[in-house]
Coordinates of C-alpha atoms in Angstrom, one line a residue:
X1 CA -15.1 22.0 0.3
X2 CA -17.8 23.0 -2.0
X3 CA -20.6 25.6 -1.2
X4 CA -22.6 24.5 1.8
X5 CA -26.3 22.3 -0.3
X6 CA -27.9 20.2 2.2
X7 CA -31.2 20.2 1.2
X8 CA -34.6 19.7 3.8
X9 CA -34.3 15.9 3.8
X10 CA -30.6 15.9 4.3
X11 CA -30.8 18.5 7.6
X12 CA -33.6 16.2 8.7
X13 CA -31.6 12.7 8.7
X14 CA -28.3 14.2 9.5
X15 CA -29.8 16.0 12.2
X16 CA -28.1 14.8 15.2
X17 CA -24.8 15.5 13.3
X18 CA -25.7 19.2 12.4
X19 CA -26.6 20.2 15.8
X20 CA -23.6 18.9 17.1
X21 CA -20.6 21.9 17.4
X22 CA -17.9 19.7 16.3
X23 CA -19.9 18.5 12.7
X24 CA -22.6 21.2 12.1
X25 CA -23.7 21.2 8.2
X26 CA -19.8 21.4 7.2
X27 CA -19.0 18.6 8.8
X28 CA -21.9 16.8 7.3
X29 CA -20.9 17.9 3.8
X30 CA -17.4 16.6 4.4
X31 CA -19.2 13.2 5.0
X32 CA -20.9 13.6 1.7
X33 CA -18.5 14.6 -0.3
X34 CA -16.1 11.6 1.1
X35 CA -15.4 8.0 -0.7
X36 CA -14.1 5.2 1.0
X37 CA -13.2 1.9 -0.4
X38 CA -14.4 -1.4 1.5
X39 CA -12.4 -4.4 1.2
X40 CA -14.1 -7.4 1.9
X41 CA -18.2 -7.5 3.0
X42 CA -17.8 -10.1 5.9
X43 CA -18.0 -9.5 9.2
X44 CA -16.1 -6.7 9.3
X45 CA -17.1 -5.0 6.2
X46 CA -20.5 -5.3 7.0
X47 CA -21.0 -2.9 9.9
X48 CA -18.5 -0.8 8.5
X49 CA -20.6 -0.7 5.3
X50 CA -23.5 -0.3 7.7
X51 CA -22.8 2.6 9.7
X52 CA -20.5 4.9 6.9
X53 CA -23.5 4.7 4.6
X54 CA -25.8 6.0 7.8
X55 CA -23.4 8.6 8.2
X56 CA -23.8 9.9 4.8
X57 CA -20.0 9.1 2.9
X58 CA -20.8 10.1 -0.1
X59 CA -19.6 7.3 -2.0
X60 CA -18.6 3.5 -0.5
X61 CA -16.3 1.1 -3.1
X62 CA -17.4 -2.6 -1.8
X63 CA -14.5 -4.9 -3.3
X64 CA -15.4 -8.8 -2.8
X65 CA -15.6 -11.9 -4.4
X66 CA -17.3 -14.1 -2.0
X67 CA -20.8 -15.3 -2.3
X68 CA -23.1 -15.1 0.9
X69 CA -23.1 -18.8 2.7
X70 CA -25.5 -19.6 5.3
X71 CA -23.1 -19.7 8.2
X72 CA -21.9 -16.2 6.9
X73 CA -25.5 -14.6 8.4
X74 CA -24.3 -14.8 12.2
X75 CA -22.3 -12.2 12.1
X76 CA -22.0 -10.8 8.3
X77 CA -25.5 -8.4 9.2
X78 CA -25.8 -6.8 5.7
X79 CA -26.7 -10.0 4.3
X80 CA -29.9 -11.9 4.7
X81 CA -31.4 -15.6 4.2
X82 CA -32.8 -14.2 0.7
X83 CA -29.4 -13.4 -0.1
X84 CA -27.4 -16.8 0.3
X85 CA -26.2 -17.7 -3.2
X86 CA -26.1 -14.1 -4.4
X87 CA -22.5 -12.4 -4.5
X88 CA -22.0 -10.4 -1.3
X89 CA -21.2 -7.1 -3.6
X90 CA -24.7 -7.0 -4.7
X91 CA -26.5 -7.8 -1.3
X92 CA -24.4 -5.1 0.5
X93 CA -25.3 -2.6 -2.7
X94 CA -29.2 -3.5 -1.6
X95 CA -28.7 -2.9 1.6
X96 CA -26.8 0.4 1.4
X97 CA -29.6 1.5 -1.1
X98 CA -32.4 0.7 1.4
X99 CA -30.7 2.8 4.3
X100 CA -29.6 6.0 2.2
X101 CA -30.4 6.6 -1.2
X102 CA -27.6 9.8 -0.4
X103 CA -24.8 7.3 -0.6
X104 CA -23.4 6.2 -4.3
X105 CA -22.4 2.5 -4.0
X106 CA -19.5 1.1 -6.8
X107 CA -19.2 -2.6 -6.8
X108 CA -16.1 -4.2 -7.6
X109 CA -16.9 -8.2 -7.6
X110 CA -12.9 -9.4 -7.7
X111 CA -10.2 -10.3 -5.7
X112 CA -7.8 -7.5 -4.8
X113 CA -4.6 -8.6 -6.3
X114 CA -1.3 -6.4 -7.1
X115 CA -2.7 -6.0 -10.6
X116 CA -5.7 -3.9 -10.0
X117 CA -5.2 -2.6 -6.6
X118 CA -4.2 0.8 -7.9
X119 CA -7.1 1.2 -10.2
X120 CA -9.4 0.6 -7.6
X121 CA -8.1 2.4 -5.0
X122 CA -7.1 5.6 -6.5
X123 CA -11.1 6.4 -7.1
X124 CA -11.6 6.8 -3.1
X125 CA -10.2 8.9 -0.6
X126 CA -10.0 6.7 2.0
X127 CA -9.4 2.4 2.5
X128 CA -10.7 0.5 5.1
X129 CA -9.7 -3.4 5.3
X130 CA -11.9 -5.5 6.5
X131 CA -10.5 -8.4 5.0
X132 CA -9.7 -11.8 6.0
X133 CA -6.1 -13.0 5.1
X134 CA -2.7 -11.9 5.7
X135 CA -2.2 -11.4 1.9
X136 CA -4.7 -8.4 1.1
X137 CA -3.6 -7.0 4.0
X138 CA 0.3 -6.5 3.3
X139 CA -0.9 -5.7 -0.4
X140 CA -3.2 -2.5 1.0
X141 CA -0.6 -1.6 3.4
X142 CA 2.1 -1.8 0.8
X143 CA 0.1 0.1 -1.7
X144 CA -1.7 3.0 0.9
X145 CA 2.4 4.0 2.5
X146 CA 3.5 4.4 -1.7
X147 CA 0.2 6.3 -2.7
X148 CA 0.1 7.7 0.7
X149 CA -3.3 7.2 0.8
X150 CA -5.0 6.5 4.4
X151 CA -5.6 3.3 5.6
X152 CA -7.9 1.5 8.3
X153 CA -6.7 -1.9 9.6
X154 CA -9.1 -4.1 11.8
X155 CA -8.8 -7.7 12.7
X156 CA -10.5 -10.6 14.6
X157 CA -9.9 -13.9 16.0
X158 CA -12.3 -16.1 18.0
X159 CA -13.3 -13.4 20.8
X160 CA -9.8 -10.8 20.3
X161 CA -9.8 -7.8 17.9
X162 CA -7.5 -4.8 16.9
X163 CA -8.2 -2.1 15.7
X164 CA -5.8 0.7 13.9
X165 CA -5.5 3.7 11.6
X166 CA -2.4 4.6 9.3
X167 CA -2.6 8.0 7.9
X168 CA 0.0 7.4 5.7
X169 CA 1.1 10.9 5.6
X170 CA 4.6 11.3 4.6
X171 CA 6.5 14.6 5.4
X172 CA 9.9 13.3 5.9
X173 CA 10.2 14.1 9.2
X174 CA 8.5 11.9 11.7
X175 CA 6.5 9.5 9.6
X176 CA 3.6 7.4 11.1
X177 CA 4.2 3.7 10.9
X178 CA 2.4 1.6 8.6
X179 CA 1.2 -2.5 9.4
X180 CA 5.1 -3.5 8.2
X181 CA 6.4 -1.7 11.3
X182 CA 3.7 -4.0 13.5
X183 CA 3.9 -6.8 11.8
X184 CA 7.2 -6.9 9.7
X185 CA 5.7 -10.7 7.9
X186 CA 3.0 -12.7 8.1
X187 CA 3.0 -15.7 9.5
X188 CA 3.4 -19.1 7.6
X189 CA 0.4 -20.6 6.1
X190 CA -1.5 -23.2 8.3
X191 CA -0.1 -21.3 11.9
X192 CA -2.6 -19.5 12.0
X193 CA -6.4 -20.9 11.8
X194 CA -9.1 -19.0 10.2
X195 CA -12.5 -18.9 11.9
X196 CA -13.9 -21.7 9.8
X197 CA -12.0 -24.0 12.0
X198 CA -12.0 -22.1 14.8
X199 CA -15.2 -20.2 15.3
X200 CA -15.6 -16.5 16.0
X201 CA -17.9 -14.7 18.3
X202 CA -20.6 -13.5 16.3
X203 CA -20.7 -10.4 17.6
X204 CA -17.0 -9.6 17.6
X205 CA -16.6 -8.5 14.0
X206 CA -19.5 -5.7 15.1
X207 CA -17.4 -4.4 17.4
X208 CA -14.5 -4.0 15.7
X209 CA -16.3 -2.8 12.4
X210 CA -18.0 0.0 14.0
X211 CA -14.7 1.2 15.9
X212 CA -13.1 1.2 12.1
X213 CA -15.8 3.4 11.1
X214 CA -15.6 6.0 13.7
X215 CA -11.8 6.3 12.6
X216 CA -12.9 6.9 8.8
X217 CA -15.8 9.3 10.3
X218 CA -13.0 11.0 12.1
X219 CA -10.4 11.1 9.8
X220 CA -13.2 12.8 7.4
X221 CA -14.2 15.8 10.3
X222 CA -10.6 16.2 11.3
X223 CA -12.0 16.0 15.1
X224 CA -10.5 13.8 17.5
X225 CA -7.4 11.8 18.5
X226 CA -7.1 8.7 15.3
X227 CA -5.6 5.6 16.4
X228 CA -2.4 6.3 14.1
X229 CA 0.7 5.1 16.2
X230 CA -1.5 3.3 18.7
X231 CA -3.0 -0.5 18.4
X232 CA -6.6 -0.8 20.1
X233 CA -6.8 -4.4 21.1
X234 CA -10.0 -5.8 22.4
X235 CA -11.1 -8.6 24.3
X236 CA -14.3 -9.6 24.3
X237 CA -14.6 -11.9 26.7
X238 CA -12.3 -10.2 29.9
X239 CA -14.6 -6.7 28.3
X240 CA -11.4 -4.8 28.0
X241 CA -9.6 -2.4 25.4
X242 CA -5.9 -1.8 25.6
X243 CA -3.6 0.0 23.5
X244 CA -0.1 -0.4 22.7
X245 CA 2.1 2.5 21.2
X246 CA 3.4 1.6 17.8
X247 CA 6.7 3.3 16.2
X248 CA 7.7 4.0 13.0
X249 CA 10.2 1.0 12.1
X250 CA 13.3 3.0 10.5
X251 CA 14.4 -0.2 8.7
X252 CA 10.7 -1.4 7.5
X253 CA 11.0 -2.1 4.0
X254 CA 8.4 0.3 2.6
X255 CA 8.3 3.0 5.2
X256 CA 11.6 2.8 6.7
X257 CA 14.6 5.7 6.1
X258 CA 16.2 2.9 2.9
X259 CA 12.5 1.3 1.5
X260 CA 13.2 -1.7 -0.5
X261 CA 9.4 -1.6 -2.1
X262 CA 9.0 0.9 -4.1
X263 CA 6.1 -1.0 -6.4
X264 CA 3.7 -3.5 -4.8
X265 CA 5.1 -5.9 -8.0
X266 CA 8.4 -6.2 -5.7
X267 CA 6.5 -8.2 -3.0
X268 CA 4.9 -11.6 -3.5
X269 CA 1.6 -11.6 -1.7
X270 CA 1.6 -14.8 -0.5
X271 CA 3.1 -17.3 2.1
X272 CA 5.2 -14.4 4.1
X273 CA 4.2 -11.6 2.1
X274 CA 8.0 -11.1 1.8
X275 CA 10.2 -8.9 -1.1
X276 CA 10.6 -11.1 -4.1
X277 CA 14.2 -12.6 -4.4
X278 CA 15.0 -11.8 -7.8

């Protein structure tokens, strides 16, 4: 870390973080000197995007490219009416400017695909999905366990959520697990119905944003117990978290003791999200 510089305004709205023994100014600097890249600006990525830019990370990567909708304002809070029409990078850019002018914001209006996933994620210390299909998510994971590069996983469904962190750190002793050992494939298209035809609680994705968030706050301070090797599930209409220990699988194909990807060009990213055949 780099010579303590918070200026007057900086101890003034990171206050509450300075005075607090476990952040104090280093802490805080940490923040600032952090990048995480944002995949997706929905309902996830929005308070996500919200509350890492009112913590002070540095820099924020939104990667979307998805246009706001009407419908999208019940639960995708970074966006307004104004906004519908306008691509969602841009209206999450406004918003991040008008909270914290501290915070650097890179927009990246594409569709994460195994051609420029490395490009865009090797300019931030930190990914956090918060997208919406099976396909980016495989194509993170894959890529984050080869680049070791830490990862934050959230999900929703109608009023259910989960939550976990991979740290992807690889010492060759006991390795974490990565989403391959939870969820070895995805499902098949069409088994699985997205909330367009089956609603979502609007204030779900909130939830399980801001949880994402504290991880990527956490993983920054190197305070606390991360979620790595545990899966936070939420429920929000019985109002209860559980979590479920999650192992290292030793024959998963990209973390496991004999990987079979070693590039993310081995895997086709969609359907299954299984290792090509040829």
């Amino acid at each position: 870390m780099s010579e303590l510089r918070l200026d007057a305004t900086q101890l003034d709205r990171y206050s509450r973080h300075v005075i607090m023994d476990e952040i104090g100014p280093e802490g805080q600097q940490r923040l600032l000197e952090g990048s995480v890249l944002v995949v997706g600006a929905g309902g996830l990525g929005s308070p996500a995007i919200q509350y890492l830019a009112a913590a002070g990370i540095g820099r924020l990567g939104i990667v979307d490219d998805d246009v706001v909708e009407r419908s999208n304002l019940q639960r995708q809070i970074v966006h307004g009416d104004d906004d519908v029409g306008r691509p969602k990078v841009d209206s999450a850019a406004d918003y991040v400017a008008a909270l914290n002018p501290d915070v650097d914001v890179d927009t990246h209006e594409t569709r994460l695909s195994a051609d420029n996933v490395g490009e865009l994620v090797e300019k931030y210390d930190v990914v956090l999905d918060a997208s919406d299909n099976f396909g980016t998510r495989y194509l993170l994971n894959d890529h984050c366990v080869l680049t070791e590069t830490p990862l934050s996983h959230g999900a929703i469904y109608r009023f259910e959520g989960q939550v976990t962190t991979f740290t992807n750190e690889r010492d060759g002793d006991e390795n974490p697990p990565c989403y391959r050992c939870v969820f070895p494939e995805a499902p098949e298209p069409g088994t699985v119905p997205d909330c367009a035809t089956t609603g979502v609680l609007g204030v779900l994705p909130g939830t399980v944003g801001c949880i994402q968030a504290t991880e990527v706050v956490k993983y920054f301070l190197e305070k606390g117990d991360l979620l790595e090797g545990r899966l936070l599930m939420y429920d929000a209409m019985g109002m209860t978290f559980d979590t479920v220990d999650v192992l290292r699988n030793s024959e998963c194909p990209v973390c496991g003791d004999e990987p079979e990807i070693e590039s993310v060009e081995d895997v086709a990213y969609e359907g299954s999200c299984s290792i090509s055949a040829d």
